[in-house]
C-alpha cells in the first residue's frame, strides 16, 4: 500500500493535466499526476493546434522540442468549398509565426516530461478508482490501483480532474452541466496517410460532410472526415470503415478524395461516435476540473487541445492565488471558471452551429469567420494574461 501527501493531485496526464502540473510545479507546489494510460501513448484525437495553443507552448518554452521532433510548420490554411477554394497565408501574430500539429505521442510526452522536469511526480499506469472525502464531504484526495494491482492512497487540499470526457472526478463530484450544445455533435473517422503531400492545413466543407488534412510528424498527413452521428452510423453500416471514410470524403470534396486515394492508406482507421458539447461546473470544495473534463467543444473546431492549454494556465493561476493566500479557494476557483466561460463562450456557440450540419455554404462561411474571430479574441486575452496583469479580471477586460 502506498500513501502520500501533496499540494495538488491531478488525475490525467495529457494536455490539460500535464500542462497544469508543469505550471504548478514551476511555482514550487508539490504535485502528483496519475494517468492510467501508458507514457507516450496515443489518444483518440487528431492534433491540429490553433494559434492560442502554439502561443502557450512557446511561452512555456516547449515549442522548440515540438519542432525538434520533426513537426512541420504550418503557414497556410486552405478552405475548400464545393465551388471555390480559398487559400490563406497565416500572418505572424502574437509572436506565433507558424502553427503545428504534433501527434499526441509527441505533444503529450513533451508536456509530461516538462511537468516531471519542473518537479511534479508524474505516474503512468495508475487508475484512480475513487475520490477520498472528509466528514464534511470535502474532497481530500484519491485512491487508485497501479498495473500490478497495488493500492495507492494520496491526499491533497486540491484534486484536479484532467481526466477527459468520461471524467471520474466530474462524475464523483456530481459536477453539474451548465451548458449543453443543442446538436448531437460530430462523428469522426480518421487516420494517418503516407505520401500525401500538402501545404498547410486543408479544411473541406460540403453540406452534410466535412473533412480536414493535417501535416504531422514522420512525413505523415492526418486526414479526418466528420458528419452527423446518424449519417456516420448509416454510412458505416453500408460497408467497411475505409469505404465509409472514402464515401464521406468524396461527399466533402471529390478532388480531395482523389488525392487521398492516390496516397498510402493506414491499415486501421479510428472513430469517434460524437457527443454534444458541454460546459461543466468546474470546481467545488477540494476539487476542480480542467480540459475536456470541464469543457468540451465539438472537435470540428480543432481547438480542444488549445482550450485545454488555455484552461491549464487559468487554473494554475487560480491555484497559485489560493496557495499564496491572496484569494480563498472559492474566490479563486470561481474566477477560474468565470474567465474560462467568458473566453470560450462565443466559440462554443459558433462551433455548435457548425456541427449541426444544417448550414448552407454562405452561412458556413459566415460561421467560419465568426469562429476565427472568436479564436483571435482568445489569443488576445491570453496575451493580456501574459504581459500585464495576471488577474482574471484583466484577462476578461478588453
Ligand atoms: C476525433 C477527435 C478529434 C480531435 N481533433 C482535435 C484537433 O485536431 N485539435 C484539437 O485541438 N483538439 C482535437 N480534439 C479534442 C482533443 O482531443 C481534446 O480536447 C483533448 O484531448 C483534451 O485533453 P485533456 O487532457 O483534457 O483530456 P484527454 O486527452 O482525454 O486526457 C485524459 C487523460 O485522463 C486519463 N484518465 C481518465 N480517467 C482516469 C482515471 N480514472 N485514472 C487515471 N487516469 C485517467 C486518460 O487515460 C487520459 O490520458 C479531438 C477530439 C476528438 C475526439
Short mmCIF file of C-alpha atoms and ligand atoms in Angstrom, two decimals:
data_model
loop_
_atom_site.label_atom_id
_atom_site.label_comp_id
_atom_site.label_asym_id
_atom_site.label_seq_id
_atom_site.Cartn_x
_atom_site.Cartn_y
_atom_site.Cartn_z
CA UNK A 1 0.00 0.00 0.00
CA UNK A 2 1.28 3.42 -0.97
CA UNK A 3 0.21 6.59 0.92
CA UNK A 4 1.39 10.09 0.09
CA UNK A 5 0.56 13.75 0.66
CA UNK A 6 0.80 16.59 -1.88
CA UNK A 7 -0.35 20.16 -2.52
CA UNK A 8 -2.31 19.14 -5.63
CA UNK A 9 -3.29 15.79 -7.15
CA UNK A 10 -4.11 15.73 -10.86
CA UNK A 11 -5.97 12.85 -12.49
CA UNK A 12 -4.96 12.67 -16.18
CA UNK A 13 -1.54 13.42 -17.69
CA UNK A 14 -2.25 14.69 -21.19
CA UNK A 15 -2.63 18.26 -22.46
CA UNK A 16 -4.75 19.57 -19.60
CA UNK A 17 -3.24 17.54 -16.74
CA UNK A 18 0.45 17.68 -17.59
CA UNK A 19 0.30 21.38 -18.52
CA UNK A 20 -1.42 22.24 -15.22
CA UNK A 21 1.07 20.08 -13.31
CA UNK A 22 4.03 21.73 -15.02
CA UNK A 23 2.77 25.24 -14.24
CA UNK A 24 2.04 24.40 -10.60
CA UNK A 25 5.35 22.59 -10.09
CA UNK A 26 7.17 25.58 -11.60
CA UNK A 27 5.53 27.62 -8.82
CA UNK A 28 7.03 25.25 -6.29
CA UNK A 29 3.90 23.23 -5.45
CA UNK A 30 4.18 19.51 -4.71
CA UNK A 31 2.14 17.93 -7.49
CA UNK A 32 1.17 14.28 -8.06
CA UNK A 33 -0.17 13.35 -11.52
CA UNK A 34 -1.77 9.97 -12.16
CA UNK A 35 -2.79 8.53 -15.51
CA UNK A 36 -3.98 5.03 -16.30
CA UNK A 37 -2.52 5.26 -19.83
CA UNK A 38 0.98 4.28 -20.88
CA UNK A 39 3.64 7.02 -21.07
CA UNK A 40 3.87 8.33 -24.64
CA UNK A 41 0.68 6.60 -25.81
CA UNK A 42 -1.65 7.97 -28.49
CA UNK A 43 -5.12 9.42 -27.83
CA UNK A 44 -8.36 9.33 -29.85
CA UNK A 45 -7.83 12.73 -31.40
CA UNK A 46 -6.43 14.49 -34.38
CA UNK A 47 -3.99 17.13 -33.30
CA UNK A 48 -4.13 20.45 -35.16
CA UNK A 49 -3.08 23.25 -32.83
CA UNK A 50 -4.54 26.70 -33.29
CA UNK A 51 -2.68 29.93 -32.57
CA UNK A 52 -3.56 30.07 -28.86
CA UNK A 53 -2.14 26.58 -28.29
CA UNK A 54 1.10 27.35 -30.10
CA UNK A 55 1.38 30.60 -28.13
CA UNK A 56 1.12 28.65 -24.87
CA UNK A 57 3.74 26.09 -25.89
CA UNK A 58 6.05 28.86 -27.00
CA UNK A 59 5.86 30.86 -23.81
CA UNK A 60 6.24 27.75 -21.69
CA UNK A 61 9.50 27.03 -23.58
CA UNK A 62 8.23 23.79 -25.14
CA UNK A 63 7.77 24.71 -28.80
CA UNK A 64 11.41 24.01 -29.71
CA UNK A 65 11.02 20.42 -28.58
CA UNK A 66 7.87 20.01 -30.69
CA UNK A 67 9.75 21.39 -33.70
CA UNK A 68 12.80 19.22 -32.95
CA UNK A 69 10.53 16.16 -33.06
CA UNK A 70 10.07 16.86 -36.78
CA UNK A 71 6.65 18.52 -36.53
CA UNK A 72 6.28 20.54 -39.75
CA UNK A 73 5.39 24.23 -39.53
CA UNK A 74 2.03 25.24 -41.00
CA UNK A 75 1.94 28.69 -42.57
CA UNK A 76 -1.04 28.27 -44.89
CA UNK A 77 -4.66 27.26 -44.42
CA UNK A 78 -6.76 26.27 -47.42
CA UNK A 79 -10.55 26.25 -47.19
CA UNK A 80 -12.25 24.10 -49.85
CA UNK A 81 -15.93 24.74 -50.59
CA UNK A 82 -17.91 22.98 -53.34
CA UNK A 83 -17.41 25.84 -55.81
CA UNK A 84 -14.37 27.64 -54.52
CA UNK A 85 -11.02 27.19 -52.81
CA UNK A 86 -9.72 29.94 -50.53
CA UNK A 87 -6.05 29.78 -49.50
CA UNK A 88 -4.98 31.97 -46.60
CA UNK A 89 -1.38 32.70 -45.62
CA UNK A 90 -1.01 32.89 -41.86
CA UNK A 91 0.29 36.24 -40.72
CA UNK A 92 2.71 36.19 -37.80
CA UNK A 93 0.73 37.43 -34.78
CA UNK A 94 1.09 37.18 -31.02
CA UNK A 95 4.69 36.11 -31.63
CA UNK A 96 3.46 32.98 -33.43
CA UNK A 97 4.92 32.54 -36.94
CA UNK A 98 3.51 29.09 -37.73
CA UNK A 99 1.01 26.56 -36.45
CA UNK A 100 1.90 22.93 -35.67
CA UNK A 101 0.03 19.65 -35.43
CA UNK A 102 2.20 17.31 -33.33
CA UNK A 103 0.97 13.75 -32.88
CA UNK A 104 -0.33 13.21 -29.38
CA UNK A 105 2.51 10.71 -28.87
CA UNK A 106 4.79 13.76 -29.22
CA UNK A 107 2.79 16.57 -27.59
CA UNK A 108 1.56 14.67 -24.53
CA UNK A 109 5.04 13.27 -23.91
CA UNK A 110 6.66 16.72 -24.14
CA UNK A 111 4.12 18.09 -21.65
CA UNK A 112 4.51 15.16 -19.24
CA UNK A 113 8.31 15.45 -19.41
CA UNK A 114 8.07 19.20 -18.75
CA UNK A 115 5.90 18.51 -15.69
CA UNK A 116 8.44 15.98 -14.42
CA UNK A 117 11.34 18.35 -15.13
CA UNK A 118 9.55 21.03 -13.11
CA UNK A 119 9.39 18.64 -10.15
CA UNK A 120 5.94 17.04 -10.45
CA UNK A 121 5.62 13.34 -9.66
CA UNK A 122 4.03 12.02 -12.87
CA UNK A 123 2.99 8.37 -12.77
CA UNK A 124 1.51 6.37 -15.63
CA UNK A 125 -0.28 3.05 -15.34
CA UNK A 126 -2.25 4.19 -12.27
CA UNK A 127 -6.04 4.14 -12.43
CA UNK A 128 -7.84 6.40 -9.99
CA UNK A 129 -10.87 4.49 -8.76
CA UNK A 130 -12.42 6.86 -6.23
CA UNK A 131 -12.17 10.21 -4.53
CA UNK A 132 -11.48 10.44 -0.79
CA UNK A 133 -13.53 12.83 1.34
CA UNK A 134 -13.60 14.15 4.88
CA UNK A 135 -16.65 14.23 7.18
CA UNK A 136 -17.93 17.43 5.56
CA UNK A 137 -17.87 15.88 2.08
CA UNK A 138 -14.84 17.89 1.00
CA UNK A 139 -12.61 16.04 -1.47
CA UNK A 140 -9.31 15.23 0.23
CA UNK A 141 -7.56 13.04 -2.33
CA UNK A 142 -7.81 9.89 -4.42
CA UNK A 143 -7.49 6.15 -4.23
CA UNK A 144 -6.35 4.01 -7.13
CA UNK A 145 -4.53 0.93 -8.38
CA UNK A 146 -1.33 0.53 -10.31
CA UNK A 147 -0.85 -2.06 -13.05
CA UNK A 148 0.40 -4.63 -10.51
CA UNK A 149 -2.81 -4.23 -8.54
CA UNK A 150 -1.10 -2.31 -5.73
CA UNK A 151 -3.44 0.07 -3.93
CA UNK A 152 -2.49 3.74 -3.74
CA UNK A 153 -3.90 6.49 -1.49
CA UNK A 154 -2.91 10.12 -2.00
CA UNK A 155 -4.19 13.19 -0.21
CA UNK A 156 -4.04 16.91 -1.02
CA UNK A 157 -6.06 20.08 -0.35
CA UNK A 158 -6.98 20.09 -4.07
CA UNK A 159 -7.73 17.27 -6.52
CA UNK A 160 -7.93 18.23 -10.19
CA UNK A 161 -9.84 16.16 -12.74
CA UNK A 162 -7.96 16.39 -16.05
CA UNK A 163 -9.44 13.05 -16.93
CA UNK A 164 -11.25 13.78 -20.17
CA UNK A 165 -14.82 13.37 -21.39
CA UNK A 166 -15.58 10.38 -19.16
CA UNK A 167 -14.13 12.14 -16.12
CA UNK A 168 -14.34 10.16 -12.87
CA UNK A 169 -13.74 13.37 -10.90
CA UNK A 170 -16.72 15.08 -12.60
CA UNK A 171 -18.90 12.01 -12.00
CA UNK A 172 -17.95 11.54 -8.35
CA UNK A 173 -18.36 15.23 -7.52
CA UNK A 174 -21.64 15.33 -9.48
CA UNK A 175 -20.34 18.38 -11.32
CA UNK A 176 -23.42 19.95 -12.90
CA UNK A 177 -23.56 20.50 -16.65
CA UNK A 178 -24.29 24.22 -17.04
CA UNK A 179 -24.41 24.37 -20.83
CA UNK A 180 -25.03 21.66 -23.43
CA UNK A 181 -24.80 22.00 -27.20
CA UNK A 182 -28.15 21.66 -28.92
CA UNK A 183 -26.78 19.21 -31.52
CA UNK A 184 -25.62 15.59 -31.23
CA UNK A 185 -22.04 16.54 -32.03
CA UNK A 186 -19.86 15.40 -34.91
CA UNK A 187 -18.90 11.77 -35.54
CA UNK A 188 -15.41 11.19 -36.99
CA UNK A 189 -13.29 8.69 -38.82
CA UNK A 190 -9.61 9.47 -39.18
CA UNK A 191 -6.18 8.03 -39.85
CA UNK A 192 -2.65 8.89 -40.96
CA UNK A 193 -1.59 8.62 -44.60
CA UNK A 194 1.90 8.38 -46.13
CA UNK A 195 2.87 10.11 -49.36
CA UNK A 196 0.09 12.66 -49.23
CA UNK A 197 1.82 15.99 -49.77
CA UNK A 198 0.03 19.14 -48.72
CA UNK A 199 0.93 22.67 -47.92
CA UNK A 200 -0.61 23.59 -44.61
CA UNK A 201 -3.96 22.74 -43.03
CA UNK A 202 -6.70 21.98 -45.54
CA UNK A 203 -10.34 22.14 -44.39
CA UNK A 204 -13.05 20.83 -46.71
CA UNK A 205 -16.76 21.52 -46.41
CA UNK A 206 -19.92 20.46 -48.20
CA UNK A 207 -23.47 20.12 -46.91
CA UNK A 208 -23.60 17.02 -44.68
CA UNK A 209 -19.87 16.27 -44.55
CA UNK A 210 -16.67 17.99 -43.62
CA UNK A 211 -13.03 16.89 -43.62
CA UNK A 212 -9.55 18.04 -42.73
CA UNK A 213 -5.98 17.26 -43.79
CA UNK A 214 -3.23 17.97 -41.29
CA UNK A 215 0.53 17.66 -41.88
CA UNK A 216 2.26 15.99 -38.94
CA UNK A 217 5.32 14.05 -37.75
CA UNK A 218 7.15 11.37 -39.75
CA UNK A 219 6.05 12.95 -43.03
CA UNK A 220 2.50 11.77 -42.47
CA UNK A 221 -0.80 13.53 -43.06
CA UNK A 222 -3.70 13.13 -40.66
CA UNK A 223 -6.99 13.00 -42.55
CA UNK A 224 -10.38 13.12 -40.86
CA UNK A 225 -13.97 13.10 -42.05
CA UNK A 226 -16.80 14.34 -39.86
CA UNK A 227 -20.56 14.18 -40.18
CA UNK A 228 -23.66 13.78 -38.03
CA UNK A 229 -23.73 10.64 -35.84
CA UNK A 230 -26.82 9.43 -37.75
CA UNK A 231 -25.14 9.74 -41.16
CA UNK A 232 -21.92 8.15 -39.83
CA UNK A 233 -23.89 5.16 -38.49
CA UNK A 234 -25.78 4.70 -41.75
CA UNK A 235 -22.61 5.05 -43.84
CA UNK A 236 -20.68 2.60 -41.69
CA UNK A 237 -23.49 0.05 -41.81
CA UNK A 238 -23.19 0.08 -45.61
CA UNK A 239 -19.57 -1.17 -45.70
CA UNK A 240 -16.13 -1.20 -44.08
CA UNK A 241 -14.65 1.74 -42.18
CA UNK A 242 -12.41 2.53 -45.17
CA UNK A 243 -15.41 2.52 -47.52
CA UNK A 244 -17.36 4.80 -45.18
CA UNK A 245 -14.34 7.09 -44.94
CA UNK A 246 -13.97 7.29 -48.74
CA UNK A 247 -17.69 7.95 -49.25
CA UNK A 248 -17.77 10.78 -46.69
CA UNK A 249 -14.54 12.30 -48.00
CA UNK A 250 -15.87 12.24 -51.57
CA UNK A 251 -19.00 13.95 -50.29
CA UNK A 252 -16.91 16.70 -48.64
CA UNK A 253 -14.64 17.10 -51.68
CA UNK A 254 -14.33 14.74 -54.69
CA UNK A 255 -10.96 16.31 -55.57
CA UNK A 256 -9.54 15.65 -52.10
CA UNK A 257 -10.87 12.09 -52.20
CA UNK A 258 -8.91 11.54 -55.40
CA UNK A 259 -5.70 12.91 -53.85
CA UNK A 260 -6.13 10.77 -50.75
CA UNK A 261 -6.86 7.61 -52.75
CA UNK A 262 -3.51 8.05 -54.55
CA UNK A 263 -1.63 8.08 -51.21
CA UNK A 264 -0.70 5.15 -48.94
CA UNK A 265 -3.61 4.49 -46.59
CA UNK A 266 -3.27 3.33 -42.97
CA UNK A 267 -4.36 -0.23 -42.22
CA UNK A 268 -6.58 0.97 -39.42
CA UNK A 269 -8.87 3.98 -39.04
CA UNK A 270 -10.01 5.34 -35.72
CA UNK A 271 -13.52 6.52 -34.96
CA UNK A 272 -15.37 8.78 -32.55
CA UNK A 273 -19.15 8.43 -32.31
CA UNK A 274 -19.79 12.10 -31.39
CA UNK A 275 -21.22 13.61 -28.21
CA UNK A 276 -22.85 17.01 -27.65
CA UNK A 277 -20.50 19.70 -26.38
CA UNK A 278 -20.85 20.68 -22.71
CA UNK A 279 -19.65 23.10 -20.08
CA UNK A 280 -19.50 21.80 -16.51
CA UNK A 281 -19.41 23.44 -13.13
CA UNK A 282 -15.67 23.06 -12.67
CA UNK A 283 -14.89 23.47 -9.02
CA UNK A 284 -16.14 22.68 -5.53
CA UNK A 285 -14.68 22.07 -2.07
CA UNK A 286 -11.31 20.43 -2.66
CA UNK A 287 -11.72 19.78 -6.39
CA UNK A 288 -11.53 21.38 -9.84
CA UNK A 289 -11.87 20.24 -13.45
CA UNK A 290 -9.64 21.24 -16.36
CA UNK A 291 -9.60 20.38 -20.08
CA UNK A 292 -12.28 18.13 -21.56
CA UNK A 293 -13.36 17.06 -18.07
CA UNK A 294 -14.87 20.52 -17.54
CA UNK A 295 -15.35 21.94 -21.03
CA UNK A 296 -15.88 20.02 -24.25
CA UNK A 297 -16.29 21.82 -27.55
CA UNK A 298 -17.16 19.87 -30.69
CA UNK A 299 -13.86 18.54 -32.15
CA UNK A 300 -14.77 20.06 -35.52
CA UNK A 301 -13.27 23.25 -34.05
CA UNK A 302 -9.85 21.52 -33.83
CA UNK A 303 -9.48 23.77 -30.80
CA UNK A 304 -9.83 21.29 -27.88
CA UNK A 305 -6.10 20.99 -27.17
CA UNK A 306 -5.77 24.77 -27.42
CA UNK A 307 -8.69 25.06 -24.95
CA UNK A 308 -7.00 22.61 -22.58
CA UNK A 309 -3.72 24.57 -22.62
CA UNK A 310 -5.62 27.83 -22.04
CA UNK A 311 -7.50 26.36 -19.07
CA UNK A 312 -4.33 24.88 -17.59
CA UNK A 313 -2.93 28.40 -17.44
CA UNK A 314 -6.11 29.84 -15.92
CA UNK A 315 -6.42 27.09 -13.32
CA UNK A 316 -2.73 27.23 -12.37
CA UNK A 317 -3.09 30.96 -11.80
CA UNK A 318 -6.12 30.41 -9.55
CA UNK A 319 -4.38 27.64 -7.57
CA UNK A 320 -1.35 29.90 -7.21
CA UNK A 321 -3.59 32.58 -5.66
CA UNK A 322 -5.00 30.05 -3.17
CA UNK A 323 -1.57 28.73 -2.30
CA UNK A 324 -0.08 32.19 -1.75
CA UNK A 325 -3.07 33.21 0.38
CA UNK A 326 -4.11 36.08 -1.91
CA UNK A 327 -7.55 34.53 -2.54
CA UNK A 328 -9.79 31.99 -0.92
CA UNK A 329 -10.43 28.69 -2.69
CA UNK A 330 -13.96 29.74 -3.60
CA UNK A 331 -12.98 33.15 -4.98
CA UNK A 332 -10.03 31.86 -6.97
CA UNK A 333 -11.76 28.81 -8.46
CA UNK A 334 -14.97 30.71 -9.24
CA UNK A 335 -12.79 33.27 -11.03
CA UNK A 336 -11.11 30.48 -13.00
CA UNK A 337 -14.43 29.11 -14.19
CA UNK A 338 -15.88 32.52 -14.97
CA UNK A 339 -12.85 33.53 -17.03
CA UNK A 340 -12.89 30.24 -18.94
CA UNK A 341 -16.59 30.56 -19.70
CA UNK A 342 -16.34 34.17 -20.84
CA UNK A 343 -13.34 33.43 -23.06
CA UNK A 344 -14.75 30.24 -24.53
CA UNK A 345 -18.46 31.02 -24.79
CA UNK A 346 -18.52 32.63 -28.23
CA UNK A 347 -16.52 29.88 -29.92
CA UNK A 348 -18.57 27.16 -28.19
CA UNK A 349 -21.81 28.55 -29.67
CA UNK A 350 -20.39 29.03 -33.17
CA UNK A 351 -18.87 25.56 -33.31
CA UNK A 352 -22.13 24.08 -32.06
CA UNK A 353 -23.89 25.59 -35.09
CA UNK A 354 -21.18 24.39 -37.49
CA UNK A 355 -21.51 20.88 -36.01
CA UNK A 356 -25.25 20.91 -36.71
CA UNK A 357 -24.53 20.46 -40.45
CA UNK A 358 -27.73 22.41 -41.16
CA UNK A 359 -25.99 25.34 -42.86
CA UNK A 360 -25.79 26.46 -46.43
CA UNK A 361 -22.31 27.24 -47.75
CA UNK A 362 -22.76 31.05 -47.47
CA UNK A 363 -23.95 30.56 -43.86
CA UNK A 364 -21.00 28.27 -43.15
CA UNK A 365 -18.55 30.83 -44.48
CA UNK A 366 -20.01 33.40 -42.09
CA UNK A 367 -19.75 30.90 -39.23
CA UNK A 368 -16.10 30.15 -40.03
CA UNK A 369 -15.30 33.87 -39.99
CA UNK A 370 -17.07 34.14 -36.64
CA UNK A 371 -15.08 31.15 -35.29
CA UNK A 372 -11.83 32.68 -36.49
CA UNK A 373 -12.65 35.98 -34.81
CA UNK A 374 -13.62 34.19 -31.56
CA UNK A 375 -10.28 32.33 -31.62
CA UNK A 376 -8.39 35.60 -32.18
CA UNK A 377 -10.21 37.13 -29.21
CA UNK A 378 -8.96 34.26 -27.05
CA UNK A 379 -5.40 34.73 -28.27
CA UNK A 380 -5.56 38.44 -27.40
CA UNK A 381 -6.87 37.58 -23.93
CA UNK A 382 -4.04 35.07 -23.41
CA UNK A 383 -1.54 37.74 -24.41
CA UNK A 384 -3.02 40.21 -21.92
CA UNK A 385 -2.77 37.48 -19.31
CA UNK A 386 0.87 37.03 -20.10
CA UNK A 387 2.02 40.58 -20.46
CA UNK A 388 0.20 42.77 -17.99
CA UNK A 389 -1.99 41.95 -15.11
CA UNK A 390 -2.41 38.22 -14.48
CA UNK A 391 -5.71 38.70 -12.65
CA UNK A 392 -8.73 37.08 -14.25
CA UNK A 393 -10.46 40.46 -14.42
CA UNK A 394 -7.65 41.76 -16.63
CA UNK A 395 -7.99 38.77 -18.95
CA UNK A 396 -11.66 39.49 -19.43
CA UNK A 397 -11.22 43.20 -19.95
CA UNK A 398 -10.78 44.44 -23.44
C1 LIG B 1 -11.98 12.64 -33.02
C2 LIG B 1 -11.36 13.80 -32.29
C3 LIG B 1 -10.55 14.67 -32.99
C4 LIG B 1 -9.99 15.78 -32.34
N1 LIG B 1 -9.17 16.61 -33.03
C5 LIG B 1 -8.61 17.68 -32.42
C6 LIG B 1 -7.73 18.56 -33.12
O1 LIG B 1 -7.42 18.37 -34.30
N2 LIG B 1 -7.21 19.62 -32.44
C7 LIG B 1 -7.53 19.86 -31.12
O2 LIG B 1 -7.06 20.85 -30.57
N3 LIG B 1 -8.36 19.04 -30.44
C8 LIG B 1 -8.90 17.96 -31.04
N4 LIG B 1 -9.72 17.11 -30.34
C9 LIG B 1 -10.01 17.43 -28.92
C10 LIG B 1 -8.86 16.98 -28.01
O3 LIG B 1 -8.56 15.63 -28.24
C11 LIG B 1 -9.25 17.17 -26.54
O4 LIG B 1 -9.81 18.44 -26.35
C12 LIG B 1 -8.03 16.98 -25.63
O5 LIG B 1 -7.55 15.66 -25.72
C13 LIG B 1 -8.38 17.28 -24.18
O6 LIG B 1 -7.27 16.97 -23.37
P1 LIG B 1 -7.45 16.52 -21.85
O7 LIG B 1 -6.08 16.47 -21.31
O8 LIG B 1 -8.48 17.37 -21.23
O9 LIG B 1 -8.11 15.07 -21.91
P2 LIG B 1 -7.61 13.71 -22.56
O10 LIG B 1 -6.68 13.97 -23.70
O11 LIG B 1 -8.85 12.93 -22.84
O12 LIG B 1 -6.78 13.01 -21.40
C14 LIG B 1 -7.42 12.49 -20.27
C15 LIG B 1 -6.46 11.52 -19.60
O13 LIG B 1 -7.04 11.12 -18.35
C16 LIG B 1 -6.74 9.77 -18.13
N5 LIG B 1 -7.75 9.22 -17.23
C17 LIG B 1 -9.10 9.21 -17.39
N6 LIG B 1 -9.69 8.64 -16.33
C18 LIG B 1 -8.69 8.26 -15.48
C19 LIG B 1 -8.69 7.59 -14.24
N7 LIG B 1 -9.81 7.21 -13.61
N8 LIG B 1 -7.49 7.35 -13.65
C20 LIG B 1 -6.33 7.73 -14.26
N9 LIG B 1 -6.29 8.36 -15.45
C21 LIG B 1 -7.45 8.61 -16.05
C22 LIG B 1 -6.80 9.14 -19.51
O14 LIG B 1 -6.03 7.94 -19.55
C23 LIG B 1 -6.21 10.24 -20.40
O15 LIG B 1 -4.83 10.05 -20.62
C24 LIG B 1 -10.28 16.00 -30.96
C25 LIG B 1 -11.10 15.12 -30.28
C26 LIG B 1 -11.62 14.03 -30.92
C27 LIG B 1 -12.49 13.08 -30.15
#
